[in-house]
Short mmCIF file of C-alpha atoms in Angstrom, two decimals:
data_model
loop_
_atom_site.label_atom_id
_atom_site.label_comp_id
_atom_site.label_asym_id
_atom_site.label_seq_id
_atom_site.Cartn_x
_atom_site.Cartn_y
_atom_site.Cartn_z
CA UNK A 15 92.29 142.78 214.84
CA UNK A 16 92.04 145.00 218.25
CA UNK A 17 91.69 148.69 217.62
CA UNK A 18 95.78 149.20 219.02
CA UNK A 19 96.42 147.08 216.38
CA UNK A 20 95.41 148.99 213.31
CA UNK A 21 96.45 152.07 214.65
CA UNK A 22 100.43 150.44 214.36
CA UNK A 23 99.64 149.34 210.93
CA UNK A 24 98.47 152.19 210.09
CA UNK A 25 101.13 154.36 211.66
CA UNK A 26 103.19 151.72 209.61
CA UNK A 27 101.83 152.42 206.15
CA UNK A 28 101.81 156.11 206.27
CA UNK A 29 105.77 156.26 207.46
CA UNK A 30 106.15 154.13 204.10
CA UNK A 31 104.53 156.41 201.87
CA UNK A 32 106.03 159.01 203.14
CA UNK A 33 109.36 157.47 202.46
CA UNK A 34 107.96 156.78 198.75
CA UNK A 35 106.66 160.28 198.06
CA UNK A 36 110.31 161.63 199.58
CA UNK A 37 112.40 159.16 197.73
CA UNK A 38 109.87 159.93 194.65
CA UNK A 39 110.28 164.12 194.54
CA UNK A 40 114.01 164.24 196.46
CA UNK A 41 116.34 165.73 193.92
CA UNK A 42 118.79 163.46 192.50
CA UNK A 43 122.50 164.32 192.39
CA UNK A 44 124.63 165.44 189.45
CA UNK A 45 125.79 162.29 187.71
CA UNK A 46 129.58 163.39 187.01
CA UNK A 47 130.39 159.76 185.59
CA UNK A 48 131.91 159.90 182.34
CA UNK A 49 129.57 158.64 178.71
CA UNK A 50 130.41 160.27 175.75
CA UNK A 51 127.27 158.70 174.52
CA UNK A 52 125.05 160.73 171.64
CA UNK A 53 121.71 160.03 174.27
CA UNK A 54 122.84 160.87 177.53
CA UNK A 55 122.03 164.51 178.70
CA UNK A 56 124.26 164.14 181.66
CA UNK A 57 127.15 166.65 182.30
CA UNK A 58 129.68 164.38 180.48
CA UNK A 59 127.47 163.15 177.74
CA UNK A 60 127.29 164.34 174.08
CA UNK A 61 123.92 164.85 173.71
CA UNK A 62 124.11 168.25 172.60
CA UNK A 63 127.06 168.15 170.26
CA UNK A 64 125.21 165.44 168.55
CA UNK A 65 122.20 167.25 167.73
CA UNK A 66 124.43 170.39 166.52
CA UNK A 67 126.34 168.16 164.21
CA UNK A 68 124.10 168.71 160.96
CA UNK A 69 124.47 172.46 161.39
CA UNK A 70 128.36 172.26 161.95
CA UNK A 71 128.33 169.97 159.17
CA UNK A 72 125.66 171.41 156.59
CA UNK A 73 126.14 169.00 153.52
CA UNK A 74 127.02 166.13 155.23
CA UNK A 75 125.09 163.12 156.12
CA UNK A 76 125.11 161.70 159.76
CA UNK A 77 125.16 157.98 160.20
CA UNK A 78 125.59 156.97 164.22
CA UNK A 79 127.88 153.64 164.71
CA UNK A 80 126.55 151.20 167.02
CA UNK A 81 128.79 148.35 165.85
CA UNK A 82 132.29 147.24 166.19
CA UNK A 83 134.99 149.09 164.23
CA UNK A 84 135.98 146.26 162.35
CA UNK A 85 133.03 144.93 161.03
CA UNK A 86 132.01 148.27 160.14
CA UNK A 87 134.84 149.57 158.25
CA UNK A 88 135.01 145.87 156.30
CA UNK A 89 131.41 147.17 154.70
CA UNK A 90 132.63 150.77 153.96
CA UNK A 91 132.58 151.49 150.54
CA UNK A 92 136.03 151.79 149.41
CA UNK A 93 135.79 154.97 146.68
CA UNK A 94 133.31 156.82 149.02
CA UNK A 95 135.75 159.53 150.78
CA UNK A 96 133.88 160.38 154.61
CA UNK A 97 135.23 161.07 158.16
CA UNK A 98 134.87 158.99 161.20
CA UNK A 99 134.81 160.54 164.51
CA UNK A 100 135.55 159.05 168.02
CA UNK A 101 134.82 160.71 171.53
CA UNK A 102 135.59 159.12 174.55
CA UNK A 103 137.92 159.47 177.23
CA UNK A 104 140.29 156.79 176.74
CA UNK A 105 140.07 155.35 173.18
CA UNK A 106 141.76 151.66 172.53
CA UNK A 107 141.92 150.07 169.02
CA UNK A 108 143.17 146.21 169.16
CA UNK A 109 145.68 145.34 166.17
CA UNK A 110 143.12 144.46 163.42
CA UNK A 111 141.28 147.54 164.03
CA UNK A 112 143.84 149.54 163.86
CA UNK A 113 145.29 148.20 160.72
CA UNK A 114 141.63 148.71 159.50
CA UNK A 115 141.84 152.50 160.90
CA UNK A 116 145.45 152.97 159.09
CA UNK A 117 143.57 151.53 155.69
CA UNK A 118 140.70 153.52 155.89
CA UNK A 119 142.64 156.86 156.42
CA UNK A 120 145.46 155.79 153.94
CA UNK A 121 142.87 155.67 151.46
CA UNK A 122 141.90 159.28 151.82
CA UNK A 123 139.64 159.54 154.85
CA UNK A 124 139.86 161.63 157.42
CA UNK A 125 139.20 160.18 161.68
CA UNK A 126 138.65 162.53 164.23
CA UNK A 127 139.54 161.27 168.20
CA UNK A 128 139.38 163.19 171.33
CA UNK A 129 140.32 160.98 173.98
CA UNK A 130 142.89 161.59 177.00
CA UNK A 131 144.88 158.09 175.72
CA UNK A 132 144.67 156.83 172.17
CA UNK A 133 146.01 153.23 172.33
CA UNK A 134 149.31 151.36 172.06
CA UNK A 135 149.16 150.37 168.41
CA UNK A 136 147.81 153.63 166.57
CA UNK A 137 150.18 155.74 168.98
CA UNK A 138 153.36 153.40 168.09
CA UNK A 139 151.81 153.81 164.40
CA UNK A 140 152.04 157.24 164.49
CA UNK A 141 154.36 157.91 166.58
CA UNK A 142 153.02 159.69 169.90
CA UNK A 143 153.10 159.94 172.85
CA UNK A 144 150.65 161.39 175.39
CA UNK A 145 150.63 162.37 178.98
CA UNK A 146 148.39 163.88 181.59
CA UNK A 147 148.71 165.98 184.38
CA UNK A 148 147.35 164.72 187.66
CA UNK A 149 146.10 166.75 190.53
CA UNK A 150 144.61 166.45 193.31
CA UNK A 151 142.83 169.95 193.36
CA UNK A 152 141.30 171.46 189.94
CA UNK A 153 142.82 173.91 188.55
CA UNK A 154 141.88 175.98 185.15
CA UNK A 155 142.72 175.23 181.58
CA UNK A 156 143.37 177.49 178.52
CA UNK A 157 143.56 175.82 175.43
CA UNK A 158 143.38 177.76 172.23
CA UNK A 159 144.38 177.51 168.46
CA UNK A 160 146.74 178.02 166.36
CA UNK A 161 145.26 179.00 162.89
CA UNK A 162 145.29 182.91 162.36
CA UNK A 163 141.38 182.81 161.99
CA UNK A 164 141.55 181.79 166.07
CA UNK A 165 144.64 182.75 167.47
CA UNK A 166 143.05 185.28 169.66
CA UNK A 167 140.56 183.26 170.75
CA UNK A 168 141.21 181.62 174.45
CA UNK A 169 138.90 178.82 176.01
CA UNK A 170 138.88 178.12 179.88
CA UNK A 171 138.17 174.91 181.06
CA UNK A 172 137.88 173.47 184.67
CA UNK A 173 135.88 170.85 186.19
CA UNK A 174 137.02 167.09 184.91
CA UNK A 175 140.13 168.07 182.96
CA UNK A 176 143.10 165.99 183.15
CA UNK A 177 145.34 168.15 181.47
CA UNK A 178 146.34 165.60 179.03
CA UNK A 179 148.60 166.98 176.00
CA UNK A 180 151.26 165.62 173.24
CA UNK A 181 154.75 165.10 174.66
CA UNK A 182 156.11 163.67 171.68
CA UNK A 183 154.98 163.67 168.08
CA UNK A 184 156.01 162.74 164.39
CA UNK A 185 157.33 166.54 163.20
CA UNK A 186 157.40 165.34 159.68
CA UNK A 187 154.16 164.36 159.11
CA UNK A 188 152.25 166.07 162.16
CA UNK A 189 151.56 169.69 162.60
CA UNK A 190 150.04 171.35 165.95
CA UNK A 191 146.78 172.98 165.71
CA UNK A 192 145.94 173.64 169.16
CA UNK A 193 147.58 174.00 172.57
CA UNK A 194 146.39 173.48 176.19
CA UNK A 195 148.12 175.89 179.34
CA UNK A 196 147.94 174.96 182.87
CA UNK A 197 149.65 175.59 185.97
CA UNK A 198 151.23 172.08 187.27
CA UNK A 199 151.76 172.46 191.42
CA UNK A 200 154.72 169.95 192.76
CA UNK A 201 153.74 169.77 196.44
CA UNK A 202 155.63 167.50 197.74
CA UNK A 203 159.20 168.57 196.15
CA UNK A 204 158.25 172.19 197.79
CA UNK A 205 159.51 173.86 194.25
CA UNK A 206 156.78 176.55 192.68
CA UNK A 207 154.28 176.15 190.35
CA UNK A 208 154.97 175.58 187.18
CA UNK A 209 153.30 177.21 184.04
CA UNK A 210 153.08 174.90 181.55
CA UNK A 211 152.20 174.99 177.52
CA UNK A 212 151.88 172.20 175.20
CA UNK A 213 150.12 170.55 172.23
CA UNK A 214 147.16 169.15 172.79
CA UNK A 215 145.45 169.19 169.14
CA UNK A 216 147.30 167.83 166.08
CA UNK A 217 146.78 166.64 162.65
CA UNK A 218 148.70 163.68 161.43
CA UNK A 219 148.42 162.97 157.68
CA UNK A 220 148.83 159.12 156.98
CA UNK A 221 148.65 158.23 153.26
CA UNK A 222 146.25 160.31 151.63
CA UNK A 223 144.44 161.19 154.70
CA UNK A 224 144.64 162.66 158.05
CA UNK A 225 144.10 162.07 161.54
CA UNK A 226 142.90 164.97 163.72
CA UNK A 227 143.78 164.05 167.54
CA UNK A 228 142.90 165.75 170.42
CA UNK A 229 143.54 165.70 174.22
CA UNK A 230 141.04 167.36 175.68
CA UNK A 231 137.05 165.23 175.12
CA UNK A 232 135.78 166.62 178.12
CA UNK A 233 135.88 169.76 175.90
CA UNK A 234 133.30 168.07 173.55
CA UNK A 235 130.38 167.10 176.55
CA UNK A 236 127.41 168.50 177.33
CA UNK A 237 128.81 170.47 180.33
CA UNK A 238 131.09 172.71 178.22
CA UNK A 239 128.66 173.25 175.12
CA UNK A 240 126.00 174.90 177.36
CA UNK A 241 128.64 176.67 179.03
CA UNK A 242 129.94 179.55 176.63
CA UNK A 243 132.82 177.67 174.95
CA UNK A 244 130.75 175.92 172.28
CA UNK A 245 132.63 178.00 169.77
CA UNK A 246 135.82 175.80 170.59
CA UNK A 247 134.32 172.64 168.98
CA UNK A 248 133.28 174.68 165.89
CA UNK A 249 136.73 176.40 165.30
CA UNK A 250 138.05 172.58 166.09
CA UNK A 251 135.57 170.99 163.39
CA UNK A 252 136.20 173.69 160.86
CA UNK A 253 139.43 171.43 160.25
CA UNK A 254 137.23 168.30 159.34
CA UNK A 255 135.76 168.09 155.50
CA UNK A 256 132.29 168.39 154.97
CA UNK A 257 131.78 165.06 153.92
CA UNK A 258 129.61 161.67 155.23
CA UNK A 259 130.07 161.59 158.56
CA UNK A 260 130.00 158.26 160.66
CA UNK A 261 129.42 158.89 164.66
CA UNK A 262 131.14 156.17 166.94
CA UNK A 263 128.84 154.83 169.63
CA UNK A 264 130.21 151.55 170.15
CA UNK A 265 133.69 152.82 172.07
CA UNK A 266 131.95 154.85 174.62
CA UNK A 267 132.49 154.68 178.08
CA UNK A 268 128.61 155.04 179.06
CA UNK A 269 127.57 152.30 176.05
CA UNK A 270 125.08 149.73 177.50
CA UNK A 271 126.62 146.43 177.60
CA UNK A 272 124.95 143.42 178.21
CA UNK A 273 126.28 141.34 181.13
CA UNK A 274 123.26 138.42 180.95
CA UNK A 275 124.51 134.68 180.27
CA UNK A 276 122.63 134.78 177.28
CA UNK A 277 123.96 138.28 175.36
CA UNK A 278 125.41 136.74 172.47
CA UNK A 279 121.83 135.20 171.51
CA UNK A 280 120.53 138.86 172.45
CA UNK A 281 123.21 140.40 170.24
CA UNK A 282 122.72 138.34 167.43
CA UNK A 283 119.44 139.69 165.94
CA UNK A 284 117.88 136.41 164.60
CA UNK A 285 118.55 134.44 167.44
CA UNK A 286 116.99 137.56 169.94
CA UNK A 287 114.02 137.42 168.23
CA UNK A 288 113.71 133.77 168.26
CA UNK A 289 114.25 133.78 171.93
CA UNK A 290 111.83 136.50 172.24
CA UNK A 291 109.09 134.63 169.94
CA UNK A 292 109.75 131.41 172.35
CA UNK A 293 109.10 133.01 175.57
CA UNK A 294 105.90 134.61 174.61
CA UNK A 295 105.10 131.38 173.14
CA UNK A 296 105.61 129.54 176.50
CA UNK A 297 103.48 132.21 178.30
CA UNK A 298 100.82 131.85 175.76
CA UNK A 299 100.96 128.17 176.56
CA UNK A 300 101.06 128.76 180.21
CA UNK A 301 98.09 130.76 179.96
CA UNK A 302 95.61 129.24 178.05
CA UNK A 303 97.05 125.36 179.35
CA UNK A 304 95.97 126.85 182.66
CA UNK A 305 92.47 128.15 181.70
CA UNK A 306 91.64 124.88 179.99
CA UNK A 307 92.04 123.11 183.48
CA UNK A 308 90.68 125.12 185.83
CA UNK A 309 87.81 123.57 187.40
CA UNK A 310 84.59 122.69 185.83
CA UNK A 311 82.08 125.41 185.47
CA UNK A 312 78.98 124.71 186.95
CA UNK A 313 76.19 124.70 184.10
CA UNK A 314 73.31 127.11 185.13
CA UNK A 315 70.25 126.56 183.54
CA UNK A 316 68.77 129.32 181.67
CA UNK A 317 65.38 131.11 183.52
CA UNK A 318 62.11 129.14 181.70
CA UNK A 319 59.90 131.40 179.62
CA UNK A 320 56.62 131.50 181.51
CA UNK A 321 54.81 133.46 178.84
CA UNK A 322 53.09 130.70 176.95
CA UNK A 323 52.41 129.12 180.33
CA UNK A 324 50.40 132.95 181.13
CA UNK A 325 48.54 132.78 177.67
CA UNK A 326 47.11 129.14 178.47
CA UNK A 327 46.40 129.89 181.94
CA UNK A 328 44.26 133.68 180.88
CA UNK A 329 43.14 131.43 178.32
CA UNK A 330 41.43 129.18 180.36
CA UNK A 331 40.04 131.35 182.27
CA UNK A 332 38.02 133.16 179.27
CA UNK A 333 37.13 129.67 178.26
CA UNK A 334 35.47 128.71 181.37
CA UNK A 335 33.73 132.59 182.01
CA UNK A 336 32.33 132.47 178.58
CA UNK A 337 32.72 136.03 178.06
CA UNK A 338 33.97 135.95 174.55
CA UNK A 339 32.81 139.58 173.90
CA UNK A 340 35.84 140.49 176.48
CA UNK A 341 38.16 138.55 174.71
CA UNK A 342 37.05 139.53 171.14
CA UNK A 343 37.52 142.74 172.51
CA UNK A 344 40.89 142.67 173.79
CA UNK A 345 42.20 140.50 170.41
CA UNK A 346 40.70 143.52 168.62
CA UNK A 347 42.13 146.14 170.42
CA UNK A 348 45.95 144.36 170.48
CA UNK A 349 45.82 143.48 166.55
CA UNK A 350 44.73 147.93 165.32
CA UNK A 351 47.51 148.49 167.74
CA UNK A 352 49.88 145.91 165.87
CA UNK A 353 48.84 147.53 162.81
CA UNK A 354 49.50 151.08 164.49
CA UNK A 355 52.93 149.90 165.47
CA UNK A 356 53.91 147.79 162.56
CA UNK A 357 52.32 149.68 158.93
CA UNK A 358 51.58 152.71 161.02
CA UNK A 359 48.55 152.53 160.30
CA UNK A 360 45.59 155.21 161.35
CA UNK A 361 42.95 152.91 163.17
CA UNK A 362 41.12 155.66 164.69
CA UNK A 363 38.89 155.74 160.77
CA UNK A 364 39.31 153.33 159.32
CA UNK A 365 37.74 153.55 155.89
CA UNK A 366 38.58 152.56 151.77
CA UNK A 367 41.88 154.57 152.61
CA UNK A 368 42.53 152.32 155.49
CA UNK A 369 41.94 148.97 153.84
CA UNK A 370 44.31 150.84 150.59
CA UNK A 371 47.01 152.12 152.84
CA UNK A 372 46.99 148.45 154.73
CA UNK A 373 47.05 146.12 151.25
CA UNK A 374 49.99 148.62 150.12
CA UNK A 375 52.25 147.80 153.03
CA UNK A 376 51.63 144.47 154.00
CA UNK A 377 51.59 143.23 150.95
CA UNK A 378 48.47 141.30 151.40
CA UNK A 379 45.78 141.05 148.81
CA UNK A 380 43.81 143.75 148.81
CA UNK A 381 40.59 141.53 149.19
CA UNK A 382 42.00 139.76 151.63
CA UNK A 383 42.63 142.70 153.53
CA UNK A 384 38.94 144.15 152.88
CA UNK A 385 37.24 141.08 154.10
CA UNK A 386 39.62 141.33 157.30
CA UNK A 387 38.69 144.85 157.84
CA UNK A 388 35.20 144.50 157.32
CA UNK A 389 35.01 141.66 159.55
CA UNK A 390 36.50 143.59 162.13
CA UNK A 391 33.91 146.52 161.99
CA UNK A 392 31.06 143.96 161.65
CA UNK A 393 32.68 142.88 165.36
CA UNK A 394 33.10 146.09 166.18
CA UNK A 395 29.72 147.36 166.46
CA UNK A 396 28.27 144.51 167.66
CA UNK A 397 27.42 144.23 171.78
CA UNK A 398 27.87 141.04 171.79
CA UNK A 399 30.26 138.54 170.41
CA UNK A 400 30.62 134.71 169.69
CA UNK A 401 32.67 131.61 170.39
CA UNK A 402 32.21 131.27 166.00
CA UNK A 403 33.58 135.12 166.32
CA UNK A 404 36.15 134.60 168.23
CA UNK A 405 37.51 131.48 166.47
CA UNK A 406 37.17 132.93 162.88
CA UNK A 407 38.45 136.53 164.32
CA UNK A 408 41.62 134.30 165.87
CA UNK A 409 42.20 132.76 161.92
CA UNK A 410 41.80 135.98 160.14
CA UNK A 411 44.43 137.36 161.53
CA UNK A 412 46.36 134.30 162.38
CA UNK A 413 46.80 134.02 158.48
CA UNK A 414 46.99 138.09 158.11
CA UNK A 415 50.21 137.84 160.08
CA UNK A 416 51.78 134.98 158.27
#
């Protein structure tokens, strides 16, 4: 590769990390989309009002919902009295689940929705109707509440309201806790604005329980708790019982659903994990079938140990010199530093301590050990030593060190 070449590659490479490192720290926009979900942190998530739930609801206990309505509400316990609370913002119940609904309420409970739309079957149940106010530029919301406590309190809303409110409800069994006031602009029929005031919170009692609806969810996100009118949703939940609570995650807008071919083996919990369990297995098989037949490993012999090869060959050599008073020597002065190394051992004087100290931790007889010692003196101080020296020397401590 020709110098003008890796100066284009490498002109290349940087203009790619710097796109990296810009898409990496470039702020990302506001996601306005709408979730609902207990997780989500966006704008239009309930994040926050789902971690303030145990202290708007001190004695209660907090179970979140993650499965169907239906199936859930089949496993309720029947004498247990709780509330069950839905946030999205367009709720739909099919027919069985809103028979289910109607049973669970009529039994006592109490089921608190905020949605913009609740559904063709509970509304024909209970006889509402909703509607909301398009527009094509956003205009502000008051919505306050009727109870004495919070008549004089006033809550503004803006961004992502769609002015939905009751235009029709059952007056025998319904009353209005809340209303929402907006200014409705007819454009195109050039008449003025119109200033307009209606229900958008009411309880509906249904057997021996009630039904709290209200209009306005986006009042219940993230967005609007961090933004001064978090006192709204506690005047609004002062209505609700303190008693078990069951969170709805399954009818949320922002829910994760799973669109892969195979999501009802991934929603069923025993066949998920044995598809998991199978597709490690076949990797583990992959693997290891493919290590036993790679190619063959050449053997490499291990490196020969040349030391008894050395002995014999310095061997020799003293054998054919002669000088045994060397190699006494030399055996002598390796075997006291053995016995330095090994009993520790004081070889400098050796004496009746020595031979004692020796016996002691070698375990050797003690005139075994004498003889040895003595020997090795006797070799000691003599100038010159023996072939017969050097062979008994050699045994003495051959059987010493057995």
């Amino acid at each position: 590769m020709d110098r003008r070449a890796k100066i284009v590659l490498g002109a290349l490479a940087l203009v790619i990390l710097g796109i990296i490192i810009t898409e990496i720290f470039r702020p990302r926009p506001i996601n306005w989309s709408a979730s609902y979900t207990s997780t989500d942190k966006i704008p239009y998530g309930c994040y926050v009002l789902y971690n303030e739930l145990a202290d708007l609801f001190t004695s209660s206990e907090i179970e979140l919902v993650t499965q169907n309505l239906y199936e859930k509400l089949i496993e309720l316990n029947s004498e247990e009295t709780s509330n069950y609370m839905f946030i999205n913002n367009f709720i739909y119940f099919d027919e069985q689940e809103t028979n289910q609904l109607l049973s669970y309420v009529e039994r006592g409970n109490t089921v608190f929705i905020a949605a913009n739309d609740f559904g063709g079957y509970l509304s024909d149940t209970l006889n509402i109707r909703v509607q909301s106010d398009y527009s094509v530029q956003e205009k502000e919301a008051k919505i306050d509440l009727t109870h004495q406590n919070f008549v004089k309190d006033s809550f503004s809303f803006s961004r992502g309201m769609l002015h939905s409110h009751f235009i029709s409800i059952d007056t025998l069994n319904s009353t209005v806790l809340g209303h929402i006031a907006f200014t409705r602009s007819n454009p195109l029929d050039n008449e003025p604005d119109e200033n307009i005031r209606k229900p958008n919170f009411i309880k509906t009692n249904f057997g021996e329980g009630s039904f709290f609806l209200n209009t306005t969810p986006q009042a219940f996100t993230n967005y609007y708790m961090l933004n001064g009118n978090e006192d709204y949703v506690a005047h609004t939940y002062s209505y609700v019982s303190d008693s078990k609570l069951y969170w709805d995650e399954y009818k949320k807008s922002g829910r994760v659903i799973v669109t892969s071919p195979m999501r009802f083996v991934l929603n069923q919990v025993e066949l998920k994990w044995a598809y998991y369990l199978t597709v490690v297995g076949l990797i583990l098989f992959v693997l290891f079938k493919g290590k036993r037949e790679q190619r063959i490993i050449p053997i490499i012999k291990p490196l020969e140990n040349s030391s008894v090869e050395f002995a014999r060959t310095v061997g020799s050599l003293y054998h054919q010199n002669k000088d045994y008073t060397d190699l006494v020597h030399k055996k002598l002065t390796y075997f006291l530093a053995y016995l330095r190394n090994r009993f520790h051992i004081d070889t400098q004087n050796i004496n009746e301590k020595t031979i004692r100290e020796l016996s002691a931790r070698s375990g050797k007889n003690a005139t075994e050990t004498k003889e040895l010692i003595e020997f090795i003196l006797i070799l000691k101080n003599k100038n010159e030593r023996t072939e017969q020296d050097s062979i008994i020397l050699n045994k003495k401590i051959t059987k010493f060190k057995s």
